[in-house]
Structures are given as C-alpha cells and as structure tokens.
mmCIF file of C-alpha atoms and ligand atoms in Angstrom:
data_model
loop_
_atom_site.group_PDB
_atom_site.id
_atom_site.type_symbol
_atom_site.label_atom_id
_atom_site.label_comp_id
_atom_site.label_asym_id
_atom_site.label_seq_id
_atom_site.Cartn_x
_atom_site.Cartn_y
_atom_site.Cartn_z
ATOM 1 C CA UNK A 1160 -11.093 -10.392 14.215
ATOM 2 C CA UNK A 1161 -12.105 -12.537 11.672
ATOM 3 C CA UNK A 1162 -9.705 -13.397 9.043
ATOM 4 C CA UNK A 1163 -9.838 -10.227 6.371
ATOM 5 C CA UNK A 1164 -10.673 -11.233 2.343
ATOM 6 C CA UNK A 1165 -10.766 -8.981 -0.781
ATOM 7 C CA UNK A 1166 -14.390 -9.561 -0.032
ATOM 8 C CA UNK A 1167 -14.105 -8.031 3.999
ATOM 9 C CA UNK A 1168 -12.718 -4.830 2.093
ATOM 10 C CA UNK A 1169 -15.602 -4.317 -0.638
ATOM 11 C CA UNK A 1170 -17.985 -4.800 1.999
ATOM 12 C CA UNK A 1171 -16.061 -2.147 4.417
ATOM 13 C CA UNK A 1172 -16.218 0.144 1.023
ATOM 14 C CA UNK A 1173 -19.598 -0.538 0.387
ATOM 15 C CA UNK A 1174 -20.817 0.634 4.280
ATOM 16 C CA UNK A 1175 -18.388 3.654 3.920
ATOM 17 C CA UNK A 1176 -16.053 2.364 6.483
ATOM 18 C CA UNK A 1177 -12.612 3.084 6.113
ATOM 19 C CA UNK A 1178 -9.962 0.238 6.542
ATOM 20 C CA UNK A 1179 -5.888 0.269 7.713
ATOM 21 C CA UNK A 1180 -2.993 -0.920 5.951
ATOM 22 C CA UNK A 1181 0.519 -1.002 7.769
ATOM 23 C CA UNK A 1182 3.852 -2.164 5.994
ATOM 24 C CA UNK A 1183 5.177 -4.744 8.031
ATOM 25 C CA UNK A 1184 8.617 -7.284 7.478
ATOM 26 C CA UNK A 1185 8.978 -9.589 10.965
ATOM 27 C CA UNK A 1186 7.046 -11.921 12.754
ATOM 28 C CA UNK A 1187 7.053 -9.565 15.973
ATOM 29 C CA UNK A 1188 5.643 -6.687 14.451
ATOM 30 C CA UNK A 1189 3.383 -8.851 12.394
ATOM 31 C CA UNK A 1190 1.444 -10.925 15.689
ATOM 32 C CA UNK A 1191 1.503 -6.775 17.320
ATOM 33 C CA UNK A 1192 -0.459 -5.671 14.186
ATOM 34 C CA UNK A 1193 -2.496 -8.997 14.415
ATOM 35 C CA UNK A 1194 -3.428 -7.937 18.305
ATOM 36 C CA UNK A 1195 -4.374 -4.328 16.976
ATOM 37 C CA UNK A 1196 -6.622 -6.042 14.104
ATOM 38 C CA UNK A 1197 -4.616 -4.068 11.483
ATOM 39 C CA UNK A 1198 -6.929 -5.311 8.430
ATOM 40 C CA UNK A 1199 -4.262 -5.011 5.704
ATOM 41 C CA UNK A 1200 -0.503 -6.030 5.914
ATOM 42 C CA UNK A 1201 1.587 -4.550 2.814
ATOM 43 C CA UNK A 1202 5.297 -6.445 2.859
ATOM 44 C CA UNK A 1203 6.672 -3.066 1.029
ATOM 45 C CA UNK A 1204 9.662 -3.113 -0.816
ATOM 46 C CA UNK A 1205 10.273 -0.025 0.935
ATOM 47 C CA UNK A 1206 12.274 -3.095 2.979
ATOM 48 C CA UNK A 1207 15.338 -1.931 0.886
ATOM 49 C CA UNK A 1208 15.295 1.439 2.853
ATOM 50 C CA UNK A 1209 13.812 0.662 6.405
ATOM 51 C CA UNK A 1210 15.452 -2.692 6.659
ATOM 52 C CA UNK A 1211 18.151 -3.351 4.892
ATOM 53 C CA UNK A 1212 19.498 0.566 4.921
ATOM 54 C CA UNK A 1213 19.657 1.523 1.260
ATOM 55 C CA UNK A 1214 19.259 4.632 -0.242
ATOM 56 C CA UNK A 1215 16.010 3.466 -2.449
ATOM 57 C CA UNK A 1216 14.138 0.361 -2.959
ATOM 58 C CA UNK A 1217 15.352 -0.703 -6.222
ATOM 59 C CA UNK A 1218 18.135 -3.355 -5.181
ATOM 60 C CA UNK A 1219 15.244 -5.030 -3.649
ATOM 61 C CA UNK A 1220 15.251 -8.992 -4.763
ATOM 62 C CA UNK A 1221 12.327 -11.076 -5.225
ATOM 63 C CA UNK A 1222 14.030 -13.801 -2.946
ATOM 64 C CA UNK A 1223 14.039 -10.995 -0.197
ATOM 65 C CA UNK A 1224 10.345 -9.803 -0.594
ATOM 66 C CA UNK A 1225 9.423 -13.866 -0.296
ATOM 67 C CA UNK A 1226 11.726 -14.137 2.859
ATOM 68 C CA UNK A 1227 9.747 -11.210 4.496
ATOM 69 C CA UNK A 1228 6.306 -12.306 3.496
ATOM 70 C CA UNK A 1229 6.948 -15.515 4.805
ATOM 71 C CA UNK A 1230 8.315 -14.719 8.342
ATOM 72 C CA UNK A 1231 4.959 -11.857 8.190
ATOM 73 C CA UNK A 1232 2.610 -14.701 7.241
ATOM 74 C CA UNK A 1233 3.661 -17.137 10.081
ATOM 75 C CA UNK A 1234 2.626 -15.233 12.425
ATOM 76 C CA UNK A 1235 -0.233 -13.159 11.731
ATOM 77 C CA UNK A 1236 -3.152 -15.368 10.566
ATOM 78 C CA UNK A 1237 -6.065 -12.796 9.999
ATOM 79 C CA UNK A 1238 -4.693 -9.337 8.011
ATOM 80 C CA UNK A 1239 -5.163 -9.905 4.275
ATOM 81 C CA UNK A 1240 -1.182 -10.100 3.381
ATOM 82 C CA UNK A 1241 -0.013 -8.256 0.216
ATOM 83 C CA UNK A 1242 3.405 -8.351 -1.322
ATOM 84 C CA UNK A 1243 5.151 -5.884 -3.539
ATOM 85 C CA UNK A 1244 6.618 -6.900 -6.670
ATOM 86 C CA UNK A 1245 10.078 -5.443 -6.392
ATOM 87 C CA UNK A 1246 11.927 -3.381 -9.132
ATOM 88 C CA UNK A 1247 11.886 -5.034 -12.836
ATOM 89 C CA UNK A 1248 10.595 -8.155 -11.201
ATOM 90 C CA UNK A 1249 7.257 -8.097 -13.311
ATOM 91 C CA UNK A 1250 8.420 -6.321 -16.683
ATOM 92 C CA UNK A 1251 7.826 -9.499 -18.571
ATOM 93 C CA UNK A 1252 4.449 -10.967 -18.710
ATOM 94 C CA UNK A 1253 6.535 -15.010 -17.645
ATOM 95 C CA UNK A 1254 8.623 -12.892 -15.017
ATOM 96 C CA UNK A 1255 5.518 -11.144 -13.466
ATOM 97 C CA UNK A 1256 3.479 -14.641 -13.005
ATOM 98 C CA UNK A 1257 6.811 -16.594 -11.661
ATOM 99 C CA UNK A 1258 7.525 -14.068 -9.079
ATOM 100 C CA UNK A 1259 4.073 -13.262 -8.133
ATOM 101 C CA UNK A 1260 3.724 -16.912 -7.546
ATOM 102 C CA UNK A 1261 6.803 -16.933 -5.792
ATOM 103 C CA UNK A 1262 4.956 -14.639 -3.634
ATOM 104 C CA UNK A 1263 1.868 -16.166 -3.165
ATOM 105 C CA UNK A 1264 3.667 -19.774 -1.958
ATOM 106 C CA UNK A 1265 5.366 -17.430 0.619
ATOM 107 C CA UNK A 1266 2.030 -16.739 1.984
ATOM 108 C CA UNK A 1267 0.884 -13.175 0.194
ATOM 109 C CA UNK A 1268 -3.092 -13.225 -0.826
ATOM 110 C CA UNK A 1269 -2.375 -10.780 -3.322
ATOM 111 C CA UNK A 1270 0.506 -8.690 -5.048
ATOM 112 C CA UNK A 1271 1.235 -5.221 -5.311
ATOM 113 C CA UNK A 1272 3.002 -3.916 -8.624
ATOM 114 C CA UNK A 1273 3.533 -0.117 -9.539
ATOM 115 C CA UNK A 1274 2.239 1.486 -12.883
ATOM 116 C CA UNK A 1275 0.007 1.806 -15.137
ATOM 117 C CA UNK A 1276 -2.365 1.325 -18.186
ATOM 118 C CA UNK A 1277 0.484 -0.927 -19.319
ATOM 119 C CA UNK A 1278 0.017 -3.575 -16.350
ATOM 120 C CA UNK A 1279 -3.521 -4.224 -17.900
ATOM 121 C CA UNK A 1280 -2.570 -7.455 -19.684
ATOM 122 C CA UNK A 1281 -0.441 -8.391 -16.483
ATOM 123 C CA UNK A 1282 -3.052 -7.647 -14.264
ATOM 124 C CA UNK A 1283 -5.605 -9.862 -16.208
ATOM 125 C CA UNK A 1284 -3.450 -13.065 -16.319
ATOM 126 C CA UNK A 1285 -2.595 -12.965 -12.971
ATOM 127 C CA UNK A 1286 -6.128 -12.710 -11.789
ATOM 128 C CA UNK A 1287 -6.495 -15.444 -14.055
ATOM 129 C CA UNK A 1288 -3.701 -17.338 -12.421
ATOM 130 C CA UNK A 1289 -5.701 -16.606 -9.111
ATOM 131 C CA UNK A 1290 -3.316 -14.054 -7.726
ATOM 132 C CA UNK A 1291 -4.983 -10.452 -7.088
ATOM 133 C CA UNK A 1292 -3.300 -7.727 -7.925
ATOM 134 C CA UNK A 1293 -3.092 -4.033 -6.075
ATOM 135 C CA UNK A 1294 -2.048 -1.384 -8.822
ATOM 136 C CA UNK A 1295 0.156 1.730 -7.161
ATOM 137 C CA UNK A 1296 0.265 5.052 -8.723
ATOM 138 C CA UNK A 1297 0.795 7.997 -8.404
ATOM 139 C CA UNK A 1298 4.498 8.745 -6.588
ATOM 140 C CA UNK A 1299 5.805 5.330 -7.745
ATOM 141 C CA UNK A 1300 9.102 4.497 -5.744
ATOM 142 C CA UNK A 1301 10.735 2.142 -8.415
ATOM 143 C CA UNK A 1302 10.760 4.940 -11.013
ATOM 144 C CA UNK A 1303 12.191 7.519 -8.771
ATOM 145 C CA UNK A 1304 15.083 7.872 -11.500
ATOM 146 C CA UNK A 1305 12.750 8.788 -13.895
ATOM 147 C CA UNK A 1306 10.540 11.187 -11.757
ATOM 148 C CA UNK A 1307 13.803 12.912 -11.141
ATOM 149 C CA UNK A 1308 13.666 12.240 -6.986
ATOM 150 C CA UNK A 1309 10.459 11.725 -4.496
ATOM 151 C CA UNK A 1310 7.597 14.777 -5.951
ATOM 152 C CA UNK A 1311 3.646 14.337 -5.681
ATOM 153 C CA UNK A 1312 2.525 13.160 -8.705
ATOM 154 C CA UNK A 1313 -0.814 14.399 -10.553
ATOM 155 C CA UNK A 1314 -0.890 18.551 -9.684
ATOM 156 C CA UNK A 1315 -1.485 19.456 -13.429
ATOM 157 C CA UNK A 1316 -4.526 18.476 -15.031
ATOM 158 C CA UNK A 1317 -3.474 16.208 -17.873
ATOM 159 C CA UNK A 1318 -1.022 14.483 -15.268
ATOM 160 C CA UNK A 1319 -4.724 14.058 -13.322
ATOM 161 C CA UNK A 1320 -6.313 12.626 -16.320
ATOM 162 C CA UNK A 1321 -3.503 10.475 -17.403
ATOM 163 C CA UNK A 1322 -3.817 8.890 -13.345
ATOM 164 C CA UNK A 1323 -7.551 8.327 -14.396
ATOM 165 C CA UNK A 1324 -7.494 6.729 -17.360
ATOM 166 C CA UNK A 1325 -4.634 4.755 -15.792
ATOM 167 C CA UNK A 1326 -6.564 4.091 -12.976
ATOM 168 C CA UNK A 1327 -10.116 2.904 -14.962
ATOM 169 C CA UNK A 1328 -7.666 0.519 -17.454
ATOM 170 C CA UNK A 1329 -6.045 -1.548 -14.536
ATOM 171 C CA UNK A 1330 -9.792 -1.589 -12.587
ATOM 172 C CA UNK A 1331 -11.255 -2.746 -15.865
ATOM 173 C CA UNK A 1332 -8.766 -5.195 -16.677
ATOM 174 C CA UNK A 1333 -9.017 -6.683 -13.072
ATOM 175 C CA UNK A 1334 -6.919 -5.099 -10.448
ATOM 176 C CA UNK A 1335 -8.472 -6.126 -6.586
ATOM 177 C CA UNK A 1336 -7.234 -2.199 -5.040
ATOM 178 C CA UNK A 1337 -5.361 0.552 -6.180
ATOM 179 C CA UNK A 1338 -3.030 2.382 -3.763
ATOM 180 C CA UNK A 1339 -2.825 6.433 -4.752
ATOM 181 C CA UNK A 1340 0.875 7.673 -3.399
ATOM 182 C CA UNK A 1341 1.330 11.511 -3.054
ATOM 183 C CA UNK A 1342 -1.326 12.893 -5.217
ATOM 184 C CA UNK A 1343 -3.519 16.189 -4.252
ATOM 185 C CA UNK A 1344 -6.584 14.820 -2.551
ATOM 186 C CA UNK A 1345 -9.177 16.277 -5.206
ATOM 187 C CA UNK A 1346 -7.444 13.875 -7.337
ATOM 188 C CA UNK A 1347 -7.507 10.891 -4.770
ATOM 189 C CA UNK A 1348 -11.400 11.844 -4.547
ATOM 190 C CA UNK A 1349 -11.921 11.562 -8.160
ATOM 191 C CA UNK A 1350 -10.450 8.271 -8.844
ATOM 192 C CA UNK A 1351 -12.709 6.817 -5.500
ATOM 193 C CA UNK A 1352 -15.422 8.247 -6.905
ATOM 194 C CA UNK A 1353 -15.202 6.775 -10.428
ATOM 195 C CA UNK A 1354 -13.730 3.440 -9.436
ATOM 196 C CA UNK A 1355 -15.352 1.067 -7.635
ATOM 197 C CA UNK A 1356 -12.550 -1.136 -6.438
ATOM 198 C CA UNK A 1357 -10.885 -0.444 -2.777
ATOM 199 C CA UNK A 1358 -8.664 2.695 -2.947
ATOM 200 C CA UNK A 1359 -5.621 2.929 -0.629
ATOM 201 C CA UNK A 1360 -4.163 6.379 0.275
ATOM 202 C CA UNK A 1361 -0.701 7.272 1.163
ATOM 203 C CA UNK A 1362 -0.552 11.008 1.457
ATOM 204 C CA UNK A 1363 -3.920 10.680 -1.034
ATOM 205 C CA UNK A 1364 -5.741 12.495 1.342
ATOM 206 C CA UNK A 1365 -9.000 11.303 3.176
ATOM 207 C CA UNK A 1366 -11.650 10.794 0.800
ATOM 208 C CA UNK A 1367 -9.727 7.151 -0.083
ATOM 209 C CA UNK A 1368 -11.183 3.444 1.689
ATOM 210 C CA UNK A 1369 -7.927 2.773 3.426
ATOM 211 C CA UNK A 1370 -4.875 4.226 4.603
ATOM 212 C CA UNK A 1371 -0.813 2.629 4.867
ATOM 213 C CA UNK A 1372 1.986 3.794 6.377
ATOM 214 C CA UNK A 1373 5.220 2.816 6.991
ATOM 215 C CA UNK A 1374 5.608 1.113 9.926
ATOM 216 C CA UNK A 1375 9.370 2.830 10.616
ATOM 217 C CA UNK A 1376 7.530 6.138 9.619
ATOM 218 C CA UNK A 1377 4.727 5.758 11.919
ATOM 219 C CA UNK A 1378 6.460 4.569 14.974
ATOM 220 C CA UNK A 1379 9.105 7.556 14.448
ATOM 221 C CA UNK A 1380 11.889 5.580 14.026
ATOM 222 C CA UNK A 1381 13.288 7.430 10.744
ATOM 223 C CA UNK A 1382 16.265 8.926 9.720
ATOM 224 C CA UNK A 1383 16.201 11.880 7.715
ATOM 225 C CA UNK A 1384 13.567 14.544 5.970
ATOM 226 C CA UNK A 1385 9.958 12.968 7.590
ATOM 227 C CA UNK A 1386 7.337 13.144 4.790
ATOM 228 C CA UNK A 1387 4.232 15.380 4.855
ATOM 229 C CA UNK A 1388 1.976 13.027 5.559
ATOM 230 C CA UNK A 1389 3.626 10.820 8.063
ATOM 231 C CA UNK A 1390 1.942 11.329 11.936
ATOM 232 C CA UNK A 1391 4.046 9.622 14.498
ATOM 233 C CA UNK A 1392 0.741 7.306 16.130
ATOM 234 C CA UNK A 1393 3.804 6.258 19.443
ATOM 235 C CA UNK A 1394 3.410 9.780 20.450
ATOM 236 C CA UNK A 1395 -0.114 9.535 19.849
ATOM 237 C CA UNK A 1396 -0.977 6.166 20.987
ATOM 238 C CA UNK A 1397 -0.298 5.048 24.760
ATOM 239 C CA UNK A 1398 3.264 5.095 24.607
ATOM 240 C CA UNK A 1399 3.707 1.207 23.430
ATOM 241 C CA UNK A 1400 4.069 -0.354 19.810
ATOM 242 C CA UNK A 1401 0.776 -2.008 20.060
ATOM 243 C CA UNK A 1402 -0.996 0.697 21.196
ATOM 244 C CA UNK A 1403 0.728 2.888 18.650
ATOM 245 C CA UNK A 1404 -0.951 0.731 16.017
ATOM 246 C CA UNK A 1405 -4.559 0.325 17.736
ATOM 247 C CA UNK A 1406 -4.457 3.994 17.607
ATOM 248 C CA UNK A 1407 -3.638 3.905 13.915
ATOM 249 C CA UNK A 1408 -6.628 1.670 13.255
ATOM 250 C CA UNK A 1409 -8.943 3.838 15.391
ATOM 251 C CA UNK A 1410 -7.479 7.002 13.610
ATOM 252 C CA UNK A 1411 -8.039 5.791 10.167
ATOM 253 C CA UNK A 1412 -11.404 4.443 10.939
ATOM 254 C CA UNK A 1413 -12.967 7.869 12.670
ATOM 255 C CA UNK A 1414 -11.151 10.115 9.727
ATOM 256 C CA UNK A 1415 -9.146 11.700 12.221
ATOM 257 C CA UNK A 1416 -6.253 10.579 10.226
ATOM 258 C CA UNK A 1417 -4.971 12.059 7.609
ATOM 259 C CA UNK A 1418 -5.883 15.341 8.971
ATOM 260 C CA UNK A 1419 -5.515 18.286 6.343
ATOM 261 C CA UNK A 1420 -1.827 18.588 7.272
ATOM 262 C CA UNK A 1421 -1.131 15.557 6.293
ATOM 263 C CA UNK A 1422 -2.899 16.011 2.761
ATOM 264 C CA UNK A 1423 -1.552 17.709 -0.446
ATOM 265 C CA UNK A 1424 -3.567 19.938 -2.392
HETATM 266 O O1 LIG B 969 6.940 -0.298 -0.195
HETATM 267 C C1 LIG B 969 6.120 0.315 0.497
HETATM 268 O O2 LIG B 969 6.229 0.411 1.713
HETATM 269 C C2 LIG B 969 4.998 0.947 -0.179
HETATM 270 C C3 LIG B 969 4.207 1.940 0.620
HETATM 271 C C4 LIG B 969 4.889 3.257 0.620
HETATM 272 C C5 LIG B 969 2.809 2.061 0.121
HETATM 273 O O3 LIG B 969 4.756 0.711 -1.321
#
C-alpha cells in the first residue's frame, strides 16, 4: 500500500469508497495493522482505559499520547497517523499549538481534538501552523462528566441541529475529518451529506467514509459492558490478530460492517 495522505482519503470519498481507522498504541500492533493496510491509525486517548487501566480517559497526559504515537510511528510507515489531544490539553489557543506540535514531532500527520463550534479559531491556526486537525463529536469521551456518563448524543432534533451547525463551523474553519461518536445514523447521514470533508463513524452508522474501532474492543479483549456497536472481527476473521484486522478492512470496505445492529437509530 502506498503511503495514505489527507489527499488518499478525499479521493477514497470522492469514488464512494469507504476507508478503516483502528486505534492503535505499540509498535507490534502498529507493523500488524501496516500488513493488513489499515489506512488510518488513531493513537486514542482511550489509552487511559485500554492501556493504562483507568476508569476514563481524562488523566491522559500529553507526554503519554507523544510516547504512544512515537513507538506507533516507528513502525508503521504507510497509515496516515492521527493523535488525540488529551483532556484540557488544547483549551488555550498557545496550549493547543504546543501540544499539537508536540504531537506532530512524535510522528502524528494530524491531530484529533473533541468539540465544537468553539474549536473554529483553534482549528484555523493549526492548519495554519500545518497541523490538520480531525474534529470529534458527538459522544465526546473527555466531557463524560458533563454528559452525565457514556449516552448517544444527537436523538432530539435541536441536539441534531446543534451537531450540524457544529459540524459546518469546524469544516468551514478548516478541520481535515470529522469523527461522529454514538449518534443515530440519520444524523451521521446528514452531516456526510452536507459536509464535504472525510466523515469517520464510531457507532455513526454506515452512511459515514470511514469507520474506527478500538483495537481492545475489536479483538475482544474487554472488560466489562461491550458497546452496541463493537463486532469482535477475531471471531470473525481467521482466528489470528492480523487476520482479525484484514477482515476489518474488508468489512468496512464492502459495508458489511456496521451492520444495522451495530447502528443507533
Ligand atoms: O480515543 C479513542 O480511542 C477515540 C475513539 C473512540 C474514536 O477517540
């Protein structure tokens, strides 16, 4: 596989193909997902939970997300790398560009920060800085304290017109993707249809232009309450870790996953 761009995505979105997006933190897992040609490589803060065995991702440091994106970008030379900005790590405009840069040095192509409208101005000057930026709404993990615990996001209509206009401010002001978390797939199919920058699903349904998962998630190695929309691809794959992510990328690309089941409506 040829190494994948920001430009490798708009062209997949622009012949209606759909791309794949696994979280990944190691170097193993990270040459697997290279063998597999996994397109898209998120370094998720969800790190705090899967890795480092806390209850949420918010004591997530900057200095860890750089430690994981650099031991991810050693070894896997051709999946566009993105990074997430970790909890209060980008609620200054000085703070967001010294972190994301932080990021970028580790070897990220392009950082992923949770929000809103508000992250217009932030989302500008990094692009301006030369650092992409993926916006993620919907079920945003950092504000789980004020969402009250893990609930789709977007059900009532003003909720799926606030997502919207959120969604059309951070596209205008320069966002590369948006990544939709837990939000009814009418909604997710709305916001592809009136953006035109690559949209990411995560229990978003299938009308989005790429799909993540957890890697823990997907491989079944979870403890706890499994979420909706969460397919275990080792019991569908051939049995081995590769495989289980070749069938991932095979999956996402023939819209056999998500299936309905895995949806919220
Ligand atoms: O941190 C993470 O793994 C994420 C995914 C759930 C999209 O943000």
């Amino acid at each position: 596989m040829k190494p994948v761009t920001l430009q490798t995505l708009r062209d997949l979105k622009q012949r209606g193909e759909r791309f794949s997006c696994l979280t990944c933190y190691d170097a193993s897992f990270a040459a697997a997902m290279e063998r597999a040609e996994v397109e898209v490589i998120l370094i998720g803060d969800s790190l705090g939970m899967v890795v480092q065995g806390h209850g949420s991702t918010l004591p997530v440091t900057n200095q860890d997300m750089a430690y994981h994106t650099a031991a991810v970008a050693r070894a896997n030379k051709t999946a566009l790398i993105m990074a997430d900005l970790p909890f209060m790590s980008y609620a200054t405009l000085p703070d967001a560009l010294a972190n994301a840069a932080e990021l970028v040095r580790a070897g990220a192509h392009l950082v992923k920060l949770e929000g809103g409208a508000w992250l217009a101005e932030t989302v500008t000057q990094l692009a301006r800085g030369g650092i992409p930026a993926c916006v993620h709404m919907g079920l945003t993990p950092q504000s789980v304290n004020v969402f009250g615990g893990y609930r789709v996001q977007g059900r009532s209509e003003q909720a799926a017109e606030q997502l919207l206009a959120d969604a059309r401010a951070v596209a205008d002001a320069g966002a590369a993707l948006l990544l939709l978390e837990c939000v009814p797939t009418s909604l997710a199919r709305r916001v592809h249809e009136e953006i035109s920058i690559p949209v990411i699903g995560i229990g978003a349904g299938l009308d989005c232009d790429g799909q993540v998962l957890v890697l823990h998630d997907m491989l079944g190695v979870h403890s706890g309450k499994t979420a909706r929309f969460v397919k275990n691809f080792l019991q569908a794959g051939d049995g081995s870790i590769e495989g289980a992510f070749r069938q991932f990328v095979a999956e996402v690309k023939d819209g056999r996953y998500p299936a309905p089941e895995h949806a919220f409506e």
